[in-house]
Amino acid sequence: MVINGEVKIVDEQTGRMMEGRRYSDGLHQALEAKENVDIGNITQTYATITLQNYFRMFHKLCGMTGTAETEAQELWQIYKLDVVVIPTNRPIIRKDEEDLVYKTTREKFNAVIEEIERLTKAGRPVLVGTTSVDISEKLSKMLDLRGIAHNVLNAKQHQREAEIVAEAGKPGRVTIATNMAGRGTDIKITEEVRQAGGLAIIATERHDSRRVDRQLRGRAGRQGDPGTSQFYVSLEDNLMRMFQSDRIAGVMDRMGHKDGEVIQHSMITKSIERAQKKVEENNFGIRKRLLEYDDVMNIQREAIYRKRNHALEGTRLSVDIFNMFESLTESMVMKYKNANDYEGFINDCLSTLSLDPDMDEPFFRSNSAQVVVDKFRSFVFEVYEQKKSHFRSLLMPVIKNVFENQGHQYKRILLPIEDGTGHPLQLTADLKKAVDSEGASISSDIEQAVALSLIDDNWKEHLRSMDELKDSVQAATFEQKDPLVIYKMEAYRLFEELIYSVNMEVVSYLMRGKLAVQNENVREAREIKTDLTKIKTNKEEEARKAAAENAGRSIESKIETFIRSEDKVGRNDLCPCGSGKKYKHCHGK
């Protein structure tokens, strides 16, 4: 539906509008272009969860519904919930008639109109159930041609739902509705209607699910009220076409079927219910398979959201940051130590961490990997502590000044931070907390903002990768392999890449980060860069030179400037090598 220049999605089952929902992969934008309205932005998934795994997060599950009996098997298999049938408060006296089967849709709708006309003349209210908005409007036009007054209740009139339902039980009133009618609101009938036979339910088609048909029947006969329900079916309906309706049509022709003639038999009603049962079983199989895929995703989801909660609350974040530093420093050393590539190690340290490791080539090559890891790790932690101390010394005079002079007006202060790669973060620090802790809280505020932002960015990309993986593994069936097994293996590999990427980016940002401090008392440049390569003593520099000379390598005192000759390749751009993969998954790995 198009409302106020927006394309809205209508739920196929309930007929209600799904506010805030948009189709993915450019489909919604295509619909907006077709309907000539403003085209919205392409959406990206920030978080996913299936309903089953959402419900499983609750410690206790229960519910009440009048139509759960047909879904008892699914409720037990997915949630381990029993379905217990509670007897009705008053005996049900509603008459549920056998289905009326017609050969064509035209004959069926003509019979529906005739029945509506007969019932309204008898003073009974009629509720007509349809499977779609399209059919409800088609019936409405047919009733207009016959001059029968009626209300149409679908997604376009959902604002008037309570008002229309309140009047649906009055004598001679006709209400055409999708599956939304009267749910949550009983259709009250008058004494006059009760004497005439109660509310009449007319369904224009069988749904794929018996549960939905039962919901429609259940609009009548509430609390011991009289009523009737009648389903009209044609051999051209979607459900009938799926289950060899042409065979039944052939039988009807051989028996000399004439236009408008109807078949009504319990055998046909039962065969329709069997067809519905097959569709329900198929749908359950699809949902169960979807859940098996999401169970893989759920393990990853829990791990990432645990990290994210630590970043949000800040309670265990220091432990996570420490583990990130440990993991990254170890993997960096092991990668180049195994290849015996000292130059590669130095270049990676400069590009990733913006520091020159306190380590010469003979030490790197001659010592064990663990010794190199320990030395490199302790140096990185030492530099990071110096960097945090440097941040505090820069910020505390400004924060104290604001707190003393404007503390009554402001509770928090903005701290712009960026890592020199065009990824700025706007984070805020609590003024009182910063002053009371002598600046210690500033470091944790910076770590929180950096960790939260980079976890979210990487998780978004991971969700996209997992969606692409789910589509691609379906081809494994051609190799006689189970796609789910392939999905589990590849999902594990992608998750390892995600964790490494998060660790690397968080540590890199914290090590390369710089502050832009604006303060009239600070007469330095507005952008204060903390060049970590300069945090070394003269003695350390001399020791490094001496070790290099002993190894037969001369060091030029002149500092060389490296100029990039090609355009920088973004992490999510295609790799220039032509592999078709993203740069971060190929040569930028």
Coordinates of C-alpha atoms in Angstrom, one line a residue:
M1 CA 0.0 0.0 0.0
V2 CA 1.1 3.6 -0.7
I3 CA 0.2 6.0 2.2
N4 CA 1.5 9.6 2.4
G5 CA 4.2 8.9 -0.1
E6 CA 5.5 5.8 1.6
V7 CA 5.3 2.2 0.4
K8 CA 3.9 0.0 3.3
I9 CA 4.1 -3.8 3.5
V10 CA 0.8 -5.6 4.3
D11 CA 1.1 -8.9 6.2
E12 CA -0.3 -11.6 3.9
Q13 CA -1.8 -13.6 6.7
T14 CA -3.4 -11.0 8.9
G15 CA -4.0 -8.2 6.5
R16 CA -2.4 -5.7 8.8
M17 CA 0.2 -3.1 7.9
M18 CA 3.8 -3.9 9.0
E19 CA 5.0 -0.5 10.2
G20 CA 8.7 0.2 9.9
R21 CA 9.4 -2.9 7.8
R22 CA 11.2 -2.6 4.4
Y23 CA 12.2 -5.2 1.8
S24 CA 15.9 -5.8 1.5
D25 CA 18.3 -6.1 -1.5
G26 CA 16.9 -3.1 -3.3
L27 CA 13.4 -4.5 -3.7
H28 CA 11.8 -1.8 -1.6
Q29 CA 13.6 0.9 -3.6
A30 CA 12.3 -0.7 -6.8
L31 CA 8.7 -0.6 -5.5
E32 CA 9.2 3.1 -4.5
A33 CA 10.4 3.9 -8.0
K34 CA 7.4 2.0 -9.6
E35 CA 5.0 3.9 -7.4
N36 CA 6.7 7.2 -8.1
V37 CA 7.4 8.2 -4.5
D38 CA 10.7 9.3 -2.8
I39 CA 13.2 6.5 -2.9
G40 CA 14.6 5.7 0.5
N41 CA 18.1 4.6 1.4
I42 CA 19.3 1.0 1.1
T43 CA 18.9 -0.6 4.5
Q44 CA 21.6 -2.6 6.2
T45 CA 20.9 -5.2 8.9
Y46 CA 22.3 -4.3 12.3
A47 CA 20.9 -7.3 14.2
T48 CA 19.0 -10.5 13.4
I49 CA 17.1 -13.1 15.4
T50 CA 14.4 -15.6 14.7
L51 CA 11.2 -15.6 16.7
Q52 CA 12.1 -19.1 18.0
N53 CA 15.4 -18.1 19.4
Y54 CA 13.9 -14.8 20.7
F55 CA 11.3 -16.8 22.7
R56 CA 13.9 -19.2 24.0
M57 CA 15.7 -16.3 25.7
F58 CA 12.8 -16.2 28.3
H59 CA 13.2 -18.4 31.4
K60 CA 9.5 -19.3 31.3
L61 CA 7.2 -19.7 28.3
C62 CA 3.4 -20.1 28.3
G63 CA 0.5 -18.8 26.4
M64 CA -3.2 -19.1 25.7
T65 CA -4.9 -19.4 22.3
G66 CA -7.9 -21.1 20.9
T67 CA -6.1 -22.5 17.9
A68 CA -2.9 -24.2 19.3
E69 CA -4.2 -27.7 19.1
T70 CA -3.3 -28.1 15.4
E71 CA 0.3 -26.9 16.1
A72 CA 0.9 -29.1 19.2
Q73 CA 3.7 -31.1 17.5
E74 CA 5.6 -27.9 16.6
L75 CA 5.2 -26.3 20.1
W76 CA 6.6 -29.5 21.6
Q77 CA 9.5 -30.0 19.2
I78 CA 10.7 -26.3 19.3
Y79 CA 9.9 -25.2 22.8
K80 CA 9.1 -28.4 24.7
L81 CA 5.7 -27.0 25.6
D82 CA 2.6 -29.2 26.0
V83 CA -0.7 -28.1 24.6
V84 CA -3.6 -28.7 27.1
V85 CA -7.2 -28.2 25.8
I86 CA -9.4 -26.4 28.4
P87 CA -13.2 -27.0 28.0
T88 CA -15.2 -24.0 26.9
N89 CA -17.0 -21.9 29.5
R90 CA -20.4 -22.7 27.9
P91 CA -21.2 -25.4 25.3
I92 CA -20.6 -24.4 21.7
I93 CA -23.9 -24.5 19.7
R94 CA -22.5 -23.0 16.5
K95 CA -23.2 -25.1 13.4
D96 CA -20.0 -25.7 11.3
E97 CA -21.3 -26.8 7.8
E98 CA -19.5 -29.0 5.3
D99 CA -17.5 -27.1 2.6
L100 CA -19.4 -26.1 -0.6
V101 CA -17.2 -26.9 -3.6
Y102 CA -17.7 -25.2 -6.9
K103 CA -15.9 -25.8 -10.2
T104 CA -14.8 -22.2 -10.9
T105 CA -14.1 -19.0 -8.9
R106 CA -16.9 -17.2 -10.7
E107 CA -19.5 -19.7 -9.6
K108 CA -18.2 -19.6 -6.0
F109 CA -18.4 -15.8 -5.7
N110 CA -21.9 -15.7 -7.2
A111 CA -23.0 -18.3 -4.6
V112 CA -21.4 -16.2 -1.8
I113 CA -23.3 -13.1 -2.9
E114 CA -26.6 -15.0 -3.1
E115 CA -26.0 -16.4 0.4
I116 CA -25.2 -13.0 1.8
E117 CA -28.4 -11.5 0.3
R118 CA -30.4 -14.4 1.8
L119 CA -28.9 -14.1 5.3
T120 CA -29.3 -10.3 5.5
K121 CA -33.0 -10.6 4.6
A122 CA -33.4 -13.0 7.5
G123 CA -32.0 -10.3 9.8
R124 CA -28.7 -12.0 10.5
P125 CA -25.3 -10.2 10.6
V126 CA -22.7 -11.7 8.2
L127 CA -18.9 -11.7 8.5
V128 CA -17.2 -12.6 5.2
G129 CA -13.6 -13.8 5.6
T130 CA -11.2 -13.3 2.7
T131 CA -7.5 -14.4 2.3
S132 CA -6.3 -11.1 0.8
V133 CA -7.0 -7.4 0.5
D134 CA -7.5 -7.9 -3.2
I135 CA -10.4 -10.4 -2.8
S136 CA -12.0 -8.2 -0.1
E137 CA -12.2 -5.3 -2.5
K138 CA -13.4 -7.5 -5.3
L139 CA -16.3 -8.8 -3.1
S140 CA -17.1 -5.2 -2.1
K141 CA -17.6 -4.2 -5.7
M142 CA -19.9 -7.2 -6.3
L143 CA -22.0 -6.2 -3.3
D144 CA -22.2 -2.6 -4.5
L145 CA -23.6 -3.8 -7.8
R146 CA -26.3 -5.7 -5.8
G147 CA -27.0 -2.6 -3.7
I148 CA -26.1 -4.4 -0.4
A149 CA -24.7 -2.1 2.3
H150 CA -21.5 -3.3 3.9
N151 CA -18.2 -2.4 5.6
V152 CA -14.8 -3.5 4.4
L153 CA -12.2 -4.1 7.1
N154 CA -8.6 -4.5 5.7
A155 CA -5.3 -2.8 6.1
K156 CA -6.6 0.4 4.5
Q157 CA -9.3 0.7 7.2
H158 CA -7.4 -0.7 10.2
Q159 CA -7.9 2.7 12.1
R160 CA -11.6 2.0 12.1
E161 CA -11.3 -1.6 13.2
A162 CA -12.8 -1.3 16.7
E163 CA -15.7 0.8 15.3
I164 CA -16.5 -1.6 12.4
V165 CA -16.2 -4.7 14.7
A166 CA -18.5 -3.1 17.3
E167 CA -21.3 -2.8 14.6
A168 CA -20.6 -6.2 13.0
G169 CA -23.2 -8.0 15.2
K170 CA -26.2 -5.8 14.4
P171 CA -29.1 -7.2 12.4
G172 CA -28.5 -7.3 8.6
R173 CA -25.0 -5.8 8.9
V174 CA -22.4 -7.2 6.4
T175 CA -18.7 -7.0 7.2
I176 CA -16.0 -8.1 4.7
A177 CA -12.7 -8.7 6.4
T178 CA -9.2 -10.2 6.0
N179 CA -7.9 -12.3 8.9
M180 CA -7.7 -9.3 11.2
A181 CA -11.5 -9.2 11.9
G182 CA -12.5 -9.3 15.6
R183 CA -9.2 -10.6 17.0
G184 CA -9.0 -9.1 20.4
T185 CA -12.6 -7.8 20.2
D186 CA -15.6 -10.0 20.5
I187 CA -18.4 -9.4 18.0
K188 CA -21.4 -8.8 20.3
I189 CA -24.9 -9.8 19.0
T190 CA -28.3 -8.5 20.1
E191 CA -31.2 -10.5 21.3
E192 CA -32.9 -10.0 18.0
V193 CA -29.9 -11.5 16.2
R194 CA -29.8 -14.4 18.7
Q195 CA -33.4 -15.3 17.8
A196 CA -32.7 -15.1 14.1
G197 CA -29.8 -17.6 14.4
G198 CA -26.8 -15.6 15.4
L199 CA -23.7 -14.4 13.5
A200 CA -23.1 -16.1 10.1
I201 CA -19.5 -16.7 9.1
I202 CA -18.9 -17.0 5.3
A203 CA -15.3 -17.9 4.2
T204 CA -14.5 -17.4 0.5
E205 CA -11.5 -19.7 0.6
R206 CA -9.6 -22.3 2.6
H207 CA -6.3 -21.0 4.0
D208 CA -3.1 -22.9 3.9
S209 CA -3.4 -23.4 7.7
R210 CA -6.3 -25.0 9.5
R211 CA -5.4 -22.8 12.5
V212 CA -6.4 -19.6 10.5
D213 CA -9.7 -21.3 9.4
R214 CA -10.5 -22.1 13.0
Q215 CA -9.9 -18.5 14.0
L216 CA -12.4 -17.3 11.5
R217 CA -15.0 -19.9 12.6
G218 CA -14.4 -18.8 16.2
R219 CA -15.7 -15.3 15.5
A220 CA -19.2 -16.8 15.9
G221 CA -20.6 -18.9 18.7
R222 CA -18.8 -17.1 21.5
Q223 CA -19.9 -17.8 25.1
G224 CA -22.7 -20.2 24.0
D225 CA -24.1 -17.8 21.3
P226 CA -25.8 -19.3 18.3
G227 CA -24.2 -19.0 14.9
T228 CA -23.1 -20.8 11.7
S229 CA -20.0 -21.1 9.6
Q230 CA -19.7 -22.0 6.0
F231 CA -16.6 -22.3 3.7
Y232 CA -16.9 -21.8 0.0
V233 CA -14.2 -23.5 -2.1
S234 CA -13.5 -23.6 -5.9
L235 CA -11.3 -26.0 -7.7
E236 CA -9.3 -22.9 -9.0
D237 CA -8.3 -21.9 -5.4
N238 CA -4.5 -22.0 -4.7
L239 CA -4.8 -24.7 -2.1
M240 CA -7.0 -26.9 -4.4
R241 CA -4.7 -26.5 -7.4
M242 CA -1.7 -27.8 -5.4
F243 CA -3.5 -31.1 -4.7
Q244 CA -4.9 -32.3 -8.1
S245 CA -8.1 -30.3 -8.3
D246 CA -8.1 -31.1 -12.1
R247 CA -8.8 -34.7 -11.3
I248 CA -11.9 -33.7 -9.3
A249 CA -12.9 -31.3 -12.1
G250 CA -12.7 -34.3 -14.5
V251 CA -15.0 -36.4 -12.3
M252 CA -17.5 -33.5 -12.1
D253 CA -17.6 -33.2 -15.9
R254 CA -18.2 -36.9 -16.4
M255 CA -21.1 -36.7 -13.9
G256 CA -22.7 -34.0 -16.1
H257 CA -21.8 -31.0 -14.0
K258 CA -23.9 -27.8 -14.9
D259 CA -22.9 -24.2 -14.2
G260 CA -23.5 -23.2 -10.6
E261 CA -23.9 -26.8 -9.3
V262 CA -22.2 -27.5 -6.0
I263 CA -20.6 -30.6 -4.3
Q264 CA -21.0 -30.9 -0.5
H265 CA -19.6 -34.0 1.1
S266 CA -17.7 -34.8 4.3
M267 CA -15.2 -36.8 2.2
I268 CA -14.2 -33.6 0.2
T269 CA -14.0 -31.6 3.5
K270 CA -11.7 -34.2 5.0
S271 CA -9.5 -34.3 1.8
I272 CA -9.2 -30.5 1.9
E273 CA -8.1 -30.7 5.6
R274 CA -5.5 -33.4 4.6
A275 CA -4.2 -31.0 2.0
Q276 CA -4.0 -28.2 4.6
K277 CA -2.1 -30.6 6.9
K278 CA 0.5 -31.4 4.2
V279 CA 1.0 -27.6 3.6
E280 CA 1.4 -27.1 7.4
E281 CA 3.9 -29.9 7.7
N282 CA 5.9 -28.4 4.8
N283 CA 5.8 -25.0 6.4
F284 CA 6.9 -26.5 9.7
G285 CA 9.8 -28.2 7.9
I286 CA 10.9 -24.9 6.5
R287 CA 10.7 -23.2 9.9
K288 CA 12.6 -26.0 11.5
R289 CA 15.4 -25.9 8.9
L290 CA 15.6 -22.1 9.3
L291 CA 16.0 -22.6 13.1
E292 CA 18.8 -25.1 12.5
Y293 CA 20.7 -22.4 10.5
D294 CA 19.9 -19.8 13.1
D295 CA 21.2 -22.0 15.9
V296 CA 24.6 -21.7 14.3
M297 CA 24.2 -17.9 14.2
N298 CA 22.8 -17.8 17.7
I299 CA 26.1 -19.1 19.2
Q300 CA 28.0 -16.3 17.4
R301 CA 25.3 -13.8 18.4
E302 CA 25.6 -14.6 22.1
A303 CA 29.4 -14.3 22.0
I304 CA 29.4 -10.9 20.2
Y305 CA 26.6 -9.5 22.4
R306 CA 28.5 -10.5 25.5
K307 CA 31.4 -8.4 24.2
R308 CA 29.1 -5.6 23.3
N309 CA 27.4 -5.6 26.7
H310 CA 30.8 -5.4 28.3
A311 CA 31.5 -2.3 26.1
L312 CA 28.2 -0.8 27.0
E313 CA 28.4 -1.3 30.7
G314 CA 32.2 -0.9 31.0
T315 CA 32.4 -3.4 33.9
R316 CA 34.5 -6.1 32.2
L317 CA 35.8 -4.0 29.3
S318 CA 39.3 -3.7 30.7
V319 CA 39.6 -7.5 30.7
D320 CA 38.4 -7.7 27.1
I321 CA 40.8 -4.9 26.0
F322 CA 43.7 -6.7 27.7
N323 CA 42.7 -9.9 25.9
M324 CA 42.5 -8.1 22.6
F325 CA 46.0 -6.7 23.0
E326 CA 47.4 -10.1 24.0
S327 CA 45.7 -11.9 21.1
L328 CA 46.8 -9.4 18.5
T329 CA 50.4 -9.1 19.6
E330 CA 50.7 -12.9 19.7
S331 CA 49.2 -13.4 16.3
M332 CA 51.3 -10.6 14.7
V333 CA 54.6 -12.1 16.1
M334 CA 53.6 -15.7 15.2
K335 CA 52.6 -14.7 11.6
Y336 CA 56.1 -13.2 10.8
K337 CA 58.2 -15.4 13.1
N338 CA 57.0 -18.5 11.3
A339 CA 57.9 -16.9 8.0
N340 CA 61.1 -15.5 9.5
D341 CA 60.1 -12.1 8.0
Y342 CA 61.5 -9.3 10.2
E343 CA 60.9 -6.5 7.7
G344 CA 57.3 -7.6 7.3
F345 CA 56.9 -7.6 11.1
I346 CA 58.3 -4.0 11.4
N347 CA 56.1 -2.7 8.6
D348 CA 53.0 -4.4 10.1
C349 CA 53.7 -2.8 13.5
L350 CA 54.1 0.7 11.9
S351 CA 50.9 0.4 9.8
T352 CA 48.7 -1.3 12.4
L353 CA 49.9 0.1 15.7
S354 CA 51.8 3.2 14.6
L355 CA 54.9 2.2 16.5
D356 CA 58.4 0.9 15.9
P357 CA 58.8 -2.2 18.1
D358 CA 61.7 -2.1 20.5
M359 CA 63.4 -5.1 18.8
D360 CA 66.3 -5.6 16.5
E361 CA 66.6 -8.2 13.8
P362 CA 69.1 -10.5 15.5
F363 CA 66.9 -10.7 18.6
F364 CA 63.8 -11.4 16.4
R365 CA 65.5 -14.2 14.5
S366 CA 67.6 -15.8 17.2
N367 CA 65.0 -16.1 20.1
S368 CA 62.0 -18.3 20.4
A369 CA 58.5 -17.1 19.4
Q370 CA 57.4 -17.0 23.0
V371 CA 60.3 -14.7 24.0
V372 CA 59.6 -12.4 21.1
V373 CA 55.9 -12.3 22.0
D374 CA 56.6 -11.5 25.7
K375 CA 59.0 -8.7 24.8
F376 CA 56.8 -7.2 22.1
R377 CA 53.7 -7.4 24.3
S378 CA 55.3 -5.7 27.3
F379 CA 56.5 -2.9 25.0
V380 CA 53.1 -2.4 23.5
F381 CA 51.4 -2.3 26.9
E382 CA 54.1 0.2 28.2
V383 CA 53.5 2.5 25.2
Y384 CA 49.7 2.3 25.6
E385 CA 50.0 3.2 29.3
Q386 CA 52.2 6.2 28.3
K387 CA 49.6 7.2 25.7
K388 CA 46.8 7.1 28.3
S389 CA 48.8 9.2 30.7
H390 CA 49.5 11.7 27.8
F391 CA 45.8 11.9 27.1
R392 CA 45.0 12.6 30.7
S393 CA 47.7 15.3 31.0
L394 CA 46.2 17.1 27.9
L395 CA 42.6 16.8 28.9
M396 CA 42.5 17.3 32.7
P397 CA 43.3 21.0 32.7
V398 CA 40.4 21.6 30.3
I399 CA 38.1 19.3 32.2
K400 CA 38.9 20.9 35.6
N401 CA 38.4 24.4 34.1
V402 CA 35.0 23.5 32.7
F403 CA 34.0 21.6 35.9
E404 CA 34.9 24.6 38.2
N405 CA 33.4 27.3 36.0
Q406 CA 30.5 25.6 34.3
G407 CA 29.9 22.5 36.3
H408 CA 26.5 23.7 37.3
Q409 CA 25.5 23.9 33.6
Y410 CA 27.2 20.9 32.0
K411 CA 27.4 17.3 33.2
R412 CA 29.4 15.8 30.3
I413 CA 32.1 17.0 27.9
L414 CA 32.6 16.1 24.3
L415 CA 35.9 14.4 23.4
P416 CA 36.5 14.1 19.6
I417 CA 38.9 11.3 18.8
E418 CA 40.1 9.8 15.5
D419 CA 42.8 7.5 14.2
G420 CA 44.0 9.3 11.1
T421 CA 42.1 7.1 8.7
G422 CA 38.9 9.2 8.5
H423 CA 37.0 7.3 11.2
P424 CA 36.2 10.0 13.8
L425 CA 34.3 9.2 17.0
Q426 CA 32.3 11.7 19.1
L427 CA 32.4 10.4 22.7
T428 CA 31.5 12.1 25.9
A429 CA 33.0 11.9 29.4
D430 CA 31.4 12.6 32.8
L431 CA 32.9 15.8 34.2
K432 CA 32.6 14.9 37.9
K433 CA 33.7 11.3 37.4
A434 CA 36.8 12.5 35.5
V435 CA 37.8 15.1 38.2
D436 CA 37.2 12.6 41.1
S437 CA 39.3 9.9 39.4
E438 CA 42.0 12.3 38.3
G439 CA 41.4 11.4 34.7
A440 CA 41.4 7.6 35.1
S441 CA 37.8 7.4 33.8
I442 CA 38.7 9.2 30.6
S443 CA 40.6 6.2 29.4
S444 CA 37.7 3.8 30.0
D445 CA 35.3 6.2 28.3
I446 CA 37.6 6.2 25.2
E447 CA 37.9 2.4 25.3
Q448 CA 34.1 2.0 25.6
A449 CA 33.3 4.3 22.6
V450 CA 36.0 2.7 20.4
A451 CA 35.1 -0.9 21.3
L452 CA 31.3 -0.4 20.9
S453 CA 31.7 1.4 17.5
L454 CA 34.1 -1.1 15.9
I455 CA 32.2 -4.2 17.3
D456 CA 29.0 -2.8 15.7
D457 CA 30.7 -2.0 12.3
N458 CA 32.3 -5.4 12.0
W459 CA 29.1 -7.2 13.1
K460 CA 27.1 -5.5 10.4
E461 CA 29.5 -6.7 7.8
H462 CA 29.5 -10.2 9.3
L463 CA 25.7 -10.4 9.1
R464 CA 25.9 -9.5 5.4
S465 CA 28.6 -12.2 4.8
M466 CA 26.5 -14.8 6.7
D467 CA 23.5 -14.0 4.5
E468 CA 25.6 -14.4 1.4
L469 CA 27.0 -17.7 2.8
K470 CA 23.5 -19.1 3.5
D471 CA 22.5 -18.5 -0.1
S472 CA 25.7 -19.9 -1.6
V473 CA 25.8 -23.1 0.4
Q474 CA 22.5 -24.3 -1.1
A475 CA 24.4 -25.3 -4.2
A476 CA 26.1 -28.1 -2.1
T477 CA 23.0 -30.2 -2.7
F478 CA 24.3 -30.8 -6.3
E479 CA 27.3 -32.5 -4.8
Q480 CA 25.1 -34.7 -2.6
K481 CA 26.3 -32.8 0.5
D482 CA 24.2 -31.3 3.3
P483 CA 24.3 -27.5 3.0
L484 CA 23.9 -27.2 6.8
V485 CA 27.2 -29.0 7.4
I486 CA 29.0 -26.7 4.9
Y487 CA 27.3 -23.7 6.5
K488 CA 28.6 -24.6 9.9
M489 CA 32.2 -25.1 8.8
E490 CA 32.2 -21.8 6.8
A491 CA 30.4 -19.9 9.5
Y492 CA 33.1 -20.9 12.0
R493 CA 35.8 -19.7 9.7
L494 CA 34.0 -16.4 9.1
F495 CA 33.5 -15.9 12.9
E496 CA 37.2 -16.4 13.5
E497 CA 37.9 -13.7 10.9
L498 CA 35.4 -11.4 12.6
I499 CA 37.0 -11.8 16.1
Y500 CA 40.5 -11.2 14.6
S501 CA 39.2 -8.1 12.7
V502 CA 37.5 -6.7 15.9
N503 CA 40.7 -7.3 18.0
M504 CA 42.9 -5.8 15.3
E505 CA 40.8 -2.7 14.7
V506 CA 40.1 -1.9 18.4
V507 CA 43.8 -2.2 19.3
S508 CA 44.9 -0.3 16.2
Y509 CA 42.4 2.5 16.9
L510 CA 43.5 2.8 20.6
M511 CA 47.2 2.9 19.6
R512 CA 46.8 5.3 16.7
G513 CA 44.1 7.5 18.2
K514 CA 44.6 11.2 18.5
L515 CA 42.6 14.0 20.2
A516 CA 41.5 17.3 18.8
V517 CA 41.5 19.6 21.9
Q518 CA 40.2 23.1 21.6
N519 CA 41.2 25.3 24.5
E520 CA 42.4 28.9 24.6
N521 CA 45.0 28.0 27.3
V522 CA 46.6 25.4 25.1
R523 CA 48.7 27.3 22.5
E524 CA 49.7 24.3 20.6
A525 CA 48.1 23.2 17.3
R526 CA 44.4 22.3 17.6
E527 CA 45.1 18.8 16.5
I528 CA 47.5 17.2 19.0
K529 CA 49.0 14.1 17.5
T530 CA 50.7 11.6 19.8
D531 CA 53.5 10.2 17.6
L532 CA 54.2 7.0 19.4
T533 CA 57.4 6.3 17.5
K534 CA 59.0 9.1 19.5
I535 CA 58.2 7.6 22.9
K536 CA 61.7 6.2 23.3
T537 CA 64.7 7.2 25.3
N538 CA 68.0 8.1 23.8
K539 CA 69.6 5.1 25.4
E540 CA 67.1 2.8 23.7
E541 CA 67.8 4.4 20.4
E542 CA 71.6 4.0 20.8
A543 CA 71.2 0.3 21.9
R544 CA 69.1 -0.4 18.8
K545 CA 71.7 1.2 16.5
A546 CA 74.5 -0.7 18.1
A547 CA 72.7 -4.0 17.8
A548 CA 72.0 -3.4 14.1
E549 CA 75.6 -2.5 13.4
N550 CA 76.8 -5.7 15.1
A551 CA 74.5 -7.6 12.8
G552 CA 76.2 -6.0 9.8
R553 CA 73.3 -3.6 9.0
S554 CA 73.9 0.1 8.7
I555 CA 71.2 2.5 9.8
E556 CA 70.7 5.8 8.0
S557 CA 70.0 8.6 10.4
K558 CA 68.0 10.3 7.8
I559 CA 64.2 9.7 8.1
E560 CA 62.7 8.5 4.8
T561 CA 59.2 9.5 3.8
F562 CA 57.1 6.9 2.1
I563 CA 54.8 8.2 -0.6
R564 CA 51.8 6.0 -1.7
S565 CA 51.8 5.7 -5.5
E566 CA 48.4 4.0 -5.8
D567 CA 45.0 4.9 -4.4
K568 CA 44.3 3.4 -1.0
V569 CA 42.1 0.3 -1.1
G570 CA 39.3 0.4 1.4
R571 CA 38.7 -2.7 3.7
N572 CA 35.3 -3.4 2.0
D573 CA 36.4 -2.7 -1.6
L574 CA 37.0 -5.5 -4.0
C575 CA 40.7 -6.7 -4.0
P576 CA 42.7 -5.2 -6.9
C577 CA 44.1 -8.7 -7.6
G578 CA 40.9 -9.6 -9.3
S579 CA 39.8 -12.5 -7.0
G580 CA 36.3 -11.0 -6.5
K581 CA 36.7 -11.1 -2.7
K582 CA 36.7 -8.0 -0.4
Y583 CA 40.2 -6.6 0.2
K584 CA 40.0 -7.5 4.0
H585 CA 39.3 -11.2 3.1
C586 CA 42.1 -11.4 0.4
H587 CA 45.4 -9.4 0.2
G588 CA 44.4 -7.2 3.1
K589 CA 43.8 -10.1 5.5

